[in-house]
Short mmCIF file of C-alpha atoms in Angstrom, two decimals:
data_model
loop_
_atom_site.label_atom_id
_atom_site.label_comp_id
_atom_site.label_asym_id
_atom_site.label_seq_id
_atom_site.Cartn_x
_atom_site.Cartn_y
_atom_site.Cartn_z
CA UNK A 24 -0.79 83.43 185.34
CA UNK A 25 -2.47 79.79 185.98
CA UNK A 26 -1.02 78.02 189.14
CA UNK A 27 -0.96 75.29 190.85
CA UNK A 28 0.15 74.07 194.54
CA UNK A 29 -0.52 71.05 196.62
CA UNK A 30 0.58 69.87 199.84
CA UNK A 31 0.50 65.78 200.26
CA UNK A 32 1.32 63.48 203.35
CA UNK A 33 3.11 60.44 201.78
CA UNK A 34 4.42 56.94 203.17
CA UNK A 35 8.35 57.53 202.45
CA UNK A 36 10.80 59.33 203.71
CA UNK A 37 11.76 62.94 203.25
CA UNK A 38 15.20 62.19 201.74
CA UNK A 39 13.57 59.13 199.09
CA UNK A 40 11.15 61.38 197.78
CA UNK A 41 13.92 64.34 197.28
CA UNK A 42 15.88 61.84 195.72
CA UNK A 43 12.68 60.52 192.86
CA UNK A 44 12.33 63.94 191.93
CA UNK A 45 15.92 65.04 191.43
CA UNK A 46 15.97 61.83 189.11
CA UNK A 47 15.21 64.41 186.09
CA UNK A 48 16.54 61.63 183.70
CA UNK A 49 13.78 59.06 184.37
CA UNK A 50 10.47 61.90 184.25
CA UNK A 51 9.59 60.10 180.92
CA UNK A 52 8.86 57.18 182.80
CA UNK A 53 6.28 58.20 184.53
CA UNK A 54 5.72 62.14 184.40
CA UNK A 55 2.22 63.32 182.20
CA UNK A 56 3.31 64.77 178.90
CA UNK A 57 6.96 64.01 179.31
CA UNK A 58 7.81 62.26 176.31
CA UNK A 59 11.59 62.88 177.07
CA UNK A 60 14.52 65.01 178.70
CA UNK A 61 17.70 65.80 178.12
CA UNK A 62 20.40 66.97 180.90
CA UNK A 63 22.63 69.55 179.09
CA UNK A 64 25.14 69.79 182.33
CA UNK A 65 25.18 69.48 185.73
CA UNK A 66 27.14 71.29 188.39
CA UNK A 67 28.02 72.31 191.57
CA UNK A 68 27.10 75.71 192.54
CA UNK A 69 29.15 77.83 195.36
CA UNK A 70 26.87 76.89 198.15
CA UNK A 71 27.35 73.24 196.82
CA UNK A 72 23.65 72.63 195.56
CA UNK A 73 23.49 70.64 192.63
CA UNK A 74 22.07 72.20 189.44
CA UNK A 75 20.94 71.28 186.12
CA UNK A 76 20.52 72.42 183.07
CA UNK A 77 17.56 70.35 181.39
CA UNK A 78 15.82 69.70 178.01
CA UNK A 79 12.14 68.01 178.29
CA UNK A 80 9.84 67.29 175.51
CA UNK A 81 6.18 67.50 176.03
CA UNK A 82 3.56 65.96 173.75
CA UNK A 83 0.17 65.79 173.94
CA UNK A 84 -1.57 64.33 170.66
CA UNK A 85 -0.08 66.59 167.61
CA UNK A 86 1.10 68.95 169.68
CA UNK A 87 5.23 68.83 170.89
CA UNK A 88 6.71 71.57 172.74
CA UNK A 89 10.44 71.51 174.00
CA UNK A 90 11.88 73.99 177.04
CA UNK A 91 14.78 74.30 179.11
CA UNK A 92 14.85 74.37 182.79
CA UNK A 93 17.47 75.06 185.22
CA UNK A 94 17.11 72.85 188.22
CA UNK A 95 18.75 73.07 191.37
CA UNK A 96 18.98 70.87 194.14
CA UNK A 97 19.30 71.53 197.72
CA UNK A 98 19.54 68.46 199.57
CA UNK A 99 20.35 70.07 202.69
CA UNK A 100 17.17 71.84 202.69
CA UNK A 101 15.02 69.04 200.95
CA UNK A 102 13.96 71.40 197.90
CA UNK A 103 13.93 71.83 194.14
CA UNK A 104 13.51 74.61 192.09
CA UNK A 105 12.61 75.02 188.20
CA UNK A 106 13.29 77.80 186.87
CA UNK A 107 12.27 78.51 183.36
CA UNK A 108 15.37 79.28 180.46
CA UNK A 109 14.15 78.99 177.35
CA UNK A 110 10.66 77.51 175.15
CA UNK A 111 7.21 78.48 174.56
CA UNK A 112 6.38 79.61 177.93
CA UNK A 113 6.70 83.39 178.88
CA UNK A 114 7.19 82.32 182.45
CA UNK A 115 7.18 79.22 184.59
CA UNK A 116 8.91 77.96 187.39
CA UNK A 117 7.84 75.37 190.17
CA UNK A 118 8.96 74.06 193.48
CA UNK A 119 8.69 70.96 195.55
CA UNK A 120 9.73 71.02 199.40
CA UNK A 121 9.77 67.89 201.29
CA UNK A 122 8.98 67.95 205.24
CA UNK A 123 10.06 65.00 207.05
CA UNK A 124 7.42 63.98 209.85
CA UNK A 125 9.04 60.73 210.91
CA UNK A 126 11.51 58.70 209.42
CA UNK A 127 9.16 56.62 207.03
CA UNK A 128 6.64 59.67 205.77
CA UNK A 129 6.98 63.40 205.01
CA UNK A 130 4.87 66.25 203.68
CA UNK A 131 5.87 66.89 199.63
CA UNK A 132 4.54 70.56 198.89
CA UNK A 133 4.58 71.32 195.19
CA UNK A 134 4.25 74.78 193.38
CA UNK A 135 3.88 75.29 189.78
CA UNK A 136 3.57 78.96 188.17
CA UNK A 137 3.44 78.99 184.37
CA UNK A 138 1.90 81.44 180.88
CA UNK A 139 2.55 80.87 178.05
CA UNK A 140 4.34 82.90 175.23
CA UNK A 141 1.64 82.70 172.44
CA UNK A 142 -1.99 83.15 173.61
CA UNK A 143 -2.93 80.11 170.70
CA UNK A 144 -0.99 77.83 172.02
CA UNK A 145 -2.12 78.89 175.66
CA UNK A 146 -5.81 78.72 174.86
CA UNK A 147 -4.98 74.86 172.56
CA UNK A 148 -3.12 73.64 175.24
CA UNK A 149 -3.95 75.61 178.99
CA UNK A 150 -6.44 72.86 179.48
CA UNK A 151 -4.42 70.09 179.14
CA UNK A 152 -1.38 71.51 180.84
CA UNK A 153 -3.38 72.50 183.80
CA UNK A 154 -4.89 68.81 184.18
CA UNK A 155 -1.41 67.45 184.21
CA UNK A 156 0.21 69.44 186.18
CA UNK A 157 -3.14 68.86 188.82
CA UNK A 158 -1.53 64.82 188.25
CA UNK A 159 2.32 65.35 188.88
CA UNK A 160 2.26 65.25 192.63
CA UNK A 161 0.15 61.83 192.18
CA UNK A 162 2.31 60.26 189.42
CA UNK A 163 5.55 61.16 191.78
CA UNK A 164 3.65 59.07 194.71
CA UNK A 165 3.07 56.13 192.44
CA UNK A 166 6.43 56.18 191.44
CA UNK A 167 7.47 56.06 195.33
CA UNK A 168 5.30 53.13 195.84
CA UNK A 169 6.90 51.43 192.61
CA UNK A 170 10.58 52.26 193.67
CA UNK A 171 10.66 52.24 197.41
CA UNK A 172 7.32 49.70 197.81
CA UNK A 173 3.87 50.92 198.94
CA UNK A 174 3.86 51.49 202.80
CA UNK A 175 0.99 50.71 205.08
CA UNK A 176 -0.91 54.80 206.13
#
C-alpha cells in the first residue's frame, strides 16, 4: 500500500496550523486535486473531539473521483485523523500531528496510507496521487504564510 509521511518545522504556531487544516471547507482553495468538498455533518463525539463527515472531489484532467472521509479533531491533542468511508479507494487514511516548539513555530508531522479499489484506476492515477500527496504538507505551509503572514526562520 503506497505511503507517505513527512515531518516539517514551520513558522506558526501549533494551535494556527491545527486550526488551517481542520478548515475542511476551504481545501479547494488551495489543496492539489481538490476540486471541492462537502461536510455532510459535524459532531461532537463522547470525549468531545469534533468529527466530520466529509465529501471531496478530486480531479485531475478527465479523471474525477469522489470519497467520503470521517475526520476527527482533537484539539486537545493537536491531531487529525482521516479515516476512509466510502469511494474508489480500498483503504486510506492519514494523519497530521502538530508539535508546538515555541509559541510562534511547531513541528506538523503528516501520514498518508492509501490503495486503491480498482488496479486501472490505481496504475492511471498512482502517479499522480502520489506526487500530490508528496505537495500537501507544502500547499498547507503556503496557506499559513497567506493566512497568518510569512514569519522570519
Amino acid at each position: 500500500m503506497p505511503q507517505f509521511s513527512t515531518k516539517r518545522q514551520v513558522q506558526h504556531s501549533a494551535a494556527d496550523m491545527f486550526d488551517l487544516v481542520a478548515d475542511v471547507e476551504r481545501y479547494p482553495q488551495f489543496v492539489p486535486l481538490c476540486q471541492s468538498l462537502t461536510v455532510r455533518r459535524r459532531t461532537t463525539n463522547g470525549e468531545g473531539r469534533e468529527v466530520i463527515v466529509a465529501d471531496m472531489m478530486v480531479a485531475y484532467k478527465f479523471i474525477r473521483e469522489s470519497f467520503t472521509s470521517r475526520v476527527t479533531l482533537d484539539r486537545a491533542n493537536l491531531s487529525i485523523l482521516v479515516e476512509y468511508l466510502e469511494g474508489p479507494f480500498r483503504r486510506m487514511n492519514n494523519r497530521w500531528t502538530f508539535h508546538p516548539l515555541s509559541e510562534t513555530t511547531c513541528e506538523v508531522e503528516f501520514f498518508l496510507a492509501y490503495e486503491f479499489r480498482s488496479r486501472a484506476l490505481g496504475v492511471l492515477m498512482g502517479s499522480v496521487f502520489d506526487a500530490a500527496f508528496r505537495r500537501f504538507a507544502a500547499a498547507f505551509e503556503r496557506r499559513a504564510d497567506q493566512v497568518y503572514g510569512a514569519q522570519p526562520a
